[in-house]
Tab-separated table of C-alpha atoms in Angstrom:
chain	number	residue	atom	x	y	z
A	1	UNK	CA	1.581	-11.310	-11.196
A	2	UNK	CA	1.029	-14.104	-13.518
A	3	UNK	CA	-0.217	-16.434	-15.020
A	4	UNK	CA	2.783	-18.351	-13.721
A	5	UNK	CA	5.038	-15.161	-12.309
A	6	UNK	CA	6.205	-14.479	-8.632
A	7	UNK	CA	5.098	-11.588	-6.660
A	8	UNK	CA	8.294	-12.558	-4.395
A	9	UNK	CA	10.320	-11.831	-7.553
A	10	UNK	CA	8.635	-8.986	-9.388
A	11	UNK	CA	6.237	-6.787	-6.672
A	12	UNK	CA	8.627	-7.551	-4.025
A	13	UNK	CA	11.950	-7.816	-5.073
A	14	UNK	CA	11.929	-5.526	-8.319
A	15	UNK	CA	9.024	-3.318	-7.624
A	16	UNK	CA	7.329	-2.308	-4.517
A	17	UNK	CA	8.952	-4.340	-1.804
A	18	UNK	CA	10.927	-2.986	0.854
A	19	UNK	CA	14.233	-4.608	-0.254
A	20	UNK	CA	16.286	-5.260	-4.166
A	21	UNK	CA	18.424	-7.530	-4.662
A	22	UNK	CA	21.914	-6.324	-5.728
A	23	UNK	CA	23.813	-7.225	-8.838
A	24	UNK	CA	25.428	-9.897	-7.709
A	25	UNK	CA	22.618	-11.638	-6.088
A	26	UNK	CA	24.837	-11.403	-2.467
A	27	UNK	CA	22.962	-9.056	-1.020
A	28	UNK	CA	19.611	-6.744	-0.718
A	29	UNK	CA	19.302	-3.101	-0.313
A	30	UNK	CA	16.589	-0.431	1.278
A	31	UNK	CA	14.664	0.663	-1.372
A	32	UNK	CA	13.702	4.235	-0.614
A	33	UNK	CA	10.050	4.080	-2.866
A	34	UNK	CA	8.738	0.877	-1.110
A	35	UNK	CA	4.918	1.179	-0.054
A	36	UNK	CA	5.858	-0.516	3.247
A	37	UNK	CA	6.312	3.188	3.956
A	38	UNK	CA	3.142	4.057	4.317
A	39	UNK	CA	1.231	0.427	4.795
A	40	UNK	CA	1.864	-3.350	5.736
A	41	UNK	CA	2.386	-5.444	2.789
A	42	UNK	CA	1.826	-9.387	2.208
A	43	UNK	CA	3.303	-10.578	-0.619
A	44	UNK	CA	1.257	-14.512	-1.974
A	45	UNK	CA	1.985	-16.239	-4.395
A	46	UNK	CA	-0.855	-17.635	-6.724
A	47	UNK	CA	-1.774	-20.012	-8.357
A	48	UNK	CA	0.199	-23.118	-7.608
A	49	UNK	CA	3.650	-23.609	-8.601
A	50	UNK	CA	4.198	-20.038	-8.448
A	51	UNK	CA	7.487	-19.156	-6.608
A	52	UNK	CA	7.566	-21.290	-3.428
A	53	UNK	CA	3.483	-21.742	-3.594
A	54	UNK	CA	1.646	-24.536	-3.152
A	55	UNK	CA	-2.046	-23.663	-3.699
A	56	UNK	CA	-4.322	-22.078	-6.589
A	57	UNK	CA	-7.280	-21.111	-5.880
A	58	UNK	CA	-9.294	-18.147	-4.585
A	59	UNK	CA	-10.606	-20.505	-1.861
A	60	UNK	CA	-7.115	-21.104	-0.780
A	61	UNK	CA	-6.095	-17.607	-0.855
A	62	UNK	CA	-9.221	-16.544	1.475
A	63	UNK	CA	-8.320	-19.616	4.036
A	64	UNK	CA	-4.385	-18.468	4.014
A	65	UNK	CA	-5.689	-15.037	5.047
A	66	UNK	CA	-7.860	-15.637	7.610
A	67	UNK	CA	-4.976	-18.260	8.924
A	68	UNK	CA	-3.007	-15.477	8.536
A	69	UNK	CA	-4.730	-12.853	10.245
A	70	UNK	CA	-5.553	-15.611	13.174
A	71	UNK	CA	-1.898	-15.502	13.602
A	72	UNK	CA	-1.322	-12.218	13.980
A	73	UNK	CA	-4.161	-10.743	15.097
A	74	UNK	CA	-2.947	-7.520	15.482
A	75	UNK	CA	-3.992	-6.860	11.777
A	76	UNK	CA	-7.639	-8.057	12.071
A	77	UNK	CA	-9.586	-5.545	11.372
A	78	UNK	CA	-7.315	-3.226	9.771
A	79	UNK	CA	-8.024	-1.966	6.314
A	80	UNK	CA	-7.312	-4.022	3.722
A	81	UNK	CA	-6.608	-3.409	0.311
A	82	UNK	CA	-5.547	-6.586	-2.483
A	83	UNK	CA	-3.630	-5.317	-5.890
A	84	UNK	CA	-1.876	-7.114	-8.153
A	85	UNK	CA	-0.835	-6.661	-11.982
A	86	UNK	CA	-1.175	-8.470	-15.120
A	87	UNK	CA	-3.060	-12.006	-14.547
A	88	UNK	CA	-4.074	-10.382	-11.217
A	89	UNK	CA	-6.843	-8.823	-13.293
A	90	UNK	CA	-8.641	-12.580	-12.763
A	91	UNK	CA	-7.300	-13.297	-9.431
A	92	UNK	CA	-7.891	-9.877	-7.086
A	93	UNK	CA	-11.149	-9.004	-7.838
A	94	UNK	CA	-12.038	-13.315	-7.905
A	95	UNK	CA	-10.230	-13.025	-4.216
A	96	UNK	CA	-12.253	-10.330	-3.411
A	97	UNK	CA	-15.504	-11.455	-4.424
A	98	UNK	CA	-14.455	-14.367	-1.825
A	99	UNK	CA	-13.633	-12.228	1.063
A	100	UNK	CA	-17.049	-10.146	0.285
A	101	UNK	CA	-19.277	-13.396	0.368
A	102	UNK	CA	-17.116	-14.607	3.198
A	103	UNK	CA	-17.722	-11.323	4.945
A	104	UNK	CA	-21.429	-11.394	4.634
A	105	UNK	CA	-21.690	-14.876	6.339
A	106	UNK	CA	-19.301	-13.930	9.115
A	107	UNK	CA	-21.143	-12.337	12.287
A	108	UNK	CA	-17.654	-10.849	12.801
A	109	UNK	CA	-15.331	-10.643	9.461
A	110	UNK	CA	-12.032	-10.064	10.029
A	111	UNK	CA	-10.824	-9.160	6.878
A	112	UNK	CA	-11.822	-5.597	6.672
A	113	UNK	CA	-12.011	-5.136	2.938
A	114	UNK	CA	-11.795	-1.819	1.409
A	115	UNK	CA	-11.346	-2.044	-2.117
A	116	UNK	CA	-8.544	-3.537	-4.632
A	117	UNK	CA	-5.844	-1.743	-6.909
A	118	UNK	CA	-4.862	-3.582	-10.431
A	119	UNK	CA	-2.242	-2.582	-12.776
A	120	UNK	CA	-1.991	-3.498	-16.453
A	121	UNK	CA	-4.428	-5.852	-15.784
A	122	UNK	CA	-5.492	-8.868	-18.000
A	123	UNK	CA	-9.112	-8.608	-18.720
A	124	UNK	CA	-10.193	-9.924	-21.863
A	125	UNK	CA	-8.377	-11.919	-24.531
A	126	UNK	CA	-10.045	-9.368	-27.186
A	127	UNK	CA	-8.882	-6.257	-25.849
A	128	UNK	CA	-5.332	-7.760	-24.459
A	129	UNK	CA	-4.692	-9.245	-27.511
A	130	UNK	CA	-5.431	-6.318	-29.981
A	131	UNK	CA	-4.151	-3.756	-27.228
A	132	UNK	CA	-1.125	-5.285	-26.844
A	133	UNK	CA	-0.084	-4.896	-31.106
A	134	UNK	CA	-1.579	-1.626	-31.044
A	135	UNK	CA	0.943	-0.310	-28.395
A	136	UNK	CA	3.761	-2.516	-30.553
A	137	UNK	CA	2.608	-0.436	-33.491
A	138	UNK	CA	1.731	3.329	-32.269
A	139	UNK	CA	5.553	3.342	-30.155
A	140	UNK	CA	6.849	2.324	-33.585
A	141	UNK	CA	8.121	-1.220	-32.452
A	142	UNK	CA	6.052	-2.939	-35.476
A	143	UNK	CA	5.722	-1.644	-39.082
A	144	UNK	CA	2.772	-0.631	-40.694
A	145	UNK	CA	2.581	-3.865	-43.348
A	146	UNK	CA	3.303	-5.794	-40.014
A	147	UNK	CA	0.547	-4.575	-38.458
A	148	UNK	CA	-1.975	-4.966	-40.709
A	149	UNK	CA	-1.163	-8.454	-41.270
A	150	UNK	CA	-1.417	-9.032	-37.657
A	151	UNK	CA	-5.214	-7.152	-37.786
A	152	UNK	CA	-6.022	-9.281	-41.091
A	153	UNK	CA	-4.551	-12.561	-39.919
A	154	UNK	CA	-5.321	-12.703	-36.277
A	155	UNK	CA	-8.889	-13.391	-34.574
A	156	UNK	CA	-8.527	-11.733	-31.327
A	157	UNK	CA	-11.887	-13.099	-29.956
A	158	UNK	CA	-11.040	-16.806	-30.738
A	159	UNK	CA	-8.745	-18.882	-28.221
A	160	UNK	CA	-6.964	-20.540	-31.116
A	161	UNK	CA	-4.705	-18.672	-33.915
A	162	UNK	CA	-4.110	-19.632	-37.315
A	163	UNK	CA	-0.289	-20.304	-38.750
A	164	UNK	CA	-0.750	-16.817	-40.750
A	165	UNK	CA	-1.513	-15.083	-37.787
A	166	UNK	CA	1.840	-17.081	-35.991
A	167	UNK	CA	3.681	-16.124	-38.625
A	168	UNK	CA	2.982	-12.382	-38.468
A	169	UNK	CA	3.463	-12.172	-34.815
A	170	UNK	CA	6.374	-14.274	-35.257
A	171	UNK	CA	7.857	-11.794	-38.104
A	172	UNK	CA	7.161	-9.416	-35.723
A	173	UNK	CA	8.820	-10.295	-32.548
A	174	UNK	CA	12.252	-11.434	-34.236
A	175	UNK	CA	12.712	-9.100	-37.285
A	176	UNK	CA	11.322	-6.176	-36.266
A	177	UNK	CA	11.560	-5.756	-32.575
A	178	UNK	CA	15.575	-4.772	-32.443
A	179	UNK	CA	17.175	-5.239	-29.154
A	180	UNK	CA	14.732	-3.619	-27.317
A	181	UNK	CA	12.852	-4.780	-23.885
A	182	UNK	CA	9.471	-5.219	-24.467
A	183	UNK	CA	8.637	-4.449	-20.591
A	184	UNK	CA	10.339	-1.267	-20.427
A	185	UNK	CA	10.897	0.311	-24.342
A	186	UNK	CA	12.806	3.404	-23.269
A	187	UNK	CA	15.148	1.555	-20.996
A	188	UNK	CA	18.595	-0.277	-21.353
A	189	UNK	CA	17.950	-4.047	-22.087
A	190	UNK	CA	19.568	-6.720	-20.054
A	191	UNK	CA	22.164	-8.119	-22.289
A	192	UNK	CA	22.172	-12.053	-22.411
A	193	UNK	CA	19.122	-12.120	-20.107
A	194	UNK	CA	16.281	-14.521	-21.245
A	195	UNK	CA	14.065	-11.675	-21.199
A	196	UNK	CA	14.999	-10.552	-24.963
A	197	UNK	CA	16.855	-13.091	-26.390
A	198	UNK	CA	13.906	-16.001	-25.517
A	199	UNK	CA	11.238	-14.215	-26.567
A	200	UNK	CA	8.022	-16.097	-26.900
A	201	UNK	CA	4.382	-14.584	-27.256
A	202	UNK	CA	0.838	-15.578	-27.187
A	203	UNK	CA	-1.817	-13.229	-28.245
A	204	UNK	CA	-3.990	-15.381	-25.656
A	205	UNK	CA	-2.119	-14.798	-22.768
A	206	UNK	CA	0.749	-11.707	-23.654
A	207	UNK	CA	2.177	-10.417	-20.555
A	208	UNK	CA	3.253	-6.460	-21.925
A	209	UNK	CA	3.532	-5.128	-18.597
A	210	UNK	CA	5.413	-1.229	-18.150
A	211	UNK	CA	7.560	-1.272	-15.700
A	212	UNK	CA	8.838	2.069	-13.706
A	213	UNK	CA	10.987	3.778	-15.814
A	214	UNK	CA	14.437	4.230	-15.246
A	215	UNK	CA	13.983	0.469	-13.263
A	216	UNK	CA	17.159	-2.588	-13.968
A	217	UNK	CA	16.187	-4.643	-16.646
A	218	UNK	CA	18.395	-7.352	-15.570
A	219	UNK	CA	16.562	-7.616	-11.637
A	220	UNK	CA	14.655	-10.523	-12.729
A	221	UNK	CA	18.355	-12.446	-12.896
A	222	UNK	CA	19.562	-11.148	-10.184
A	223	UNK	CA	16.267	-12.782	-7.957
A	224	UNK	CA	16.869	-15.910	-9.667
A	225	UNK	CA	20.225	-16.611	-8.753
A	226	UNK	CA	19.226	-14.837	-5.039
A	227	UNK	CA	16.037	-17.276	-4.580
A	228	UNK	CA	18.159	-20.160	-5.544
A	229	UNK	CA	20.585	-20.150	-2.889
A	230	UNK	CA	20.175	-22.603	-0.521
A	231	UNK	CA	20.813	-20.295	2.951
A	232	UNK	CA	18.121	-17.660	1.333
A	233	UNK	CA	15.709	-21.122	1.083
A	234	UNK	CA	16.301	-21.855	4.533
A	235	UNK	CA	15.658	-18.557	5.740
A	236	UNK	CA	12.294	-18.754	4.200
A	237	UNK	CA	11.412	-22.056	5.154
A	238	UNK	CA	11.152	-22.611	1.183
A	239	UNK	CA	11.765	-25.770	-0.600
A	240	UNK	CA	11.713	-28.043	2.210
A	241	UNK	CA	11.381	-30.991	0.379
A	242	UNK	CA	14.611	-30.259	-1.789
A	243	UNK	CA	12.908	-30.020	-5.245
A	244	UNK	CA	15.534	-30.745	-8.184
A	245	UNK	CA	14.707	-27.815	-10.701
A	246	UNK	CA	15.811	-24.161	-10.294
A	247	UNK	CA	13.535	-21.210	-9.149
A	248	UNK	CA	12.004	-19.297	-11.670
A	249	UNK	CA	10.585	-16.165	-11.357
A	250	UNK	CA	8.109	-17.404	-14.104
């Protein structure tokens, strides 16, 4: 996930992890499509500040692994796949790169790399940025007018935006959006859940991401309040220095 976003919270707890959290944050339950079935998954969280994470770099991912893997050793040399989502699309194939260069000085790698899977990944502010109000505007989210203003106003190459461009996005997002979730348009949205009624978007860094369909749009609250507990902390050896702010999951 990111930039900024747990993979505790989303790829473990809401997506692909072997446990979800249950509505009232008291407890966690099997869930049946988790791809522990079929491999072991290691959930990090990148860059620093991210979840319980203290590190951001690629560098610091490839030392955790190999720490990792000197630890338990029964997974050298196993295949190994990295995927992520979103701001992944800089991260996994950066990591990657690291373990491949890492690979070629080692007389006897460890990390036995076979490739990398990303989803909705971020590649380029262009084609995020103009993707992104495309999909608002051919699933009928934005209005034509709106749309063209956005098109007319907003340099997608450029890593600044002008106030007309603001505006239109803006326009967009609170007068034409309706009580929909952005991250899953044919589901249910969470009602009072930061997710739709705090809406804030950059056409430098927009995180549209699809979830499953049919998936909770309220999970993300229900792994803050779970994360936050103090005996779920302790059990993961998280927050050891007692940190005064909440968990986020972004």
């Amino acid at each position: 996930m990111g930039p900024g976003c747990s993979s505790v919270a989303y790829g473990a707890s809401e997506e692909i992890g072997p446990f979800r959290i249950n509505k009232t944050s008291s407890s966690l339950y099997l869930n049946k499509y988790s791809w522990n079935r079929v491999a072991n998954i290691l959930f990090l969280e990148s860059p620093a500040g991210v979840g319980y994470s203290y590190t951001n770099t690629t560098k610091d991912a490839l030392v955790f692994l190999i720490k990792w893997l000197s630890r338990f050793p029964q997974y050298k040399y196993r295949d190994f796949y990295i995927s992520g989502e979103s701001y992944a699309g800089h991260y996994v194939p950066q990591l990657a790169q690291q373990i491949n260069d890492y690979n070629k000085k080692s007389s006897h790698p460890i990390i036995n790399l076979k490739g990398f899977i990303l989803g909705n990944a971020v590649t380029d502010n262009y084609y995020d940025g103009i993707g992104t109000v495309t999909y608002w505007w051919s699933h009928s989210m934005i209005s034509d007018k709106t749309y063209k203003l956005i098109l007319k106003h907003c340099d997608f190459k450029s890593d600044e935006t002008s106030e007309k461009c603001d505006d239109a996005v803006n326009y967009a997002m609170n007068h034409e959006f309706g009580d929909i979730d952005q991250y899953s348009i044919y589901s249910p949205t969470c009602k009072g859940s930061k997710k739709t009624n705090n809406i804030s978007v950059t056409l430098k860094n927009t995180l549209i991401g699809q979830r499953l369909s049919g998936y909770d749009p309220c999970t993300e609250s229900y792994a803050e309040k779970y994360y936050n507990r103090p005996d779920v902390q302790k059990a993961l050896h998280a927050n050891i220095t007692g940190i005064s702010y909440k968990w986020t999951a972004c």
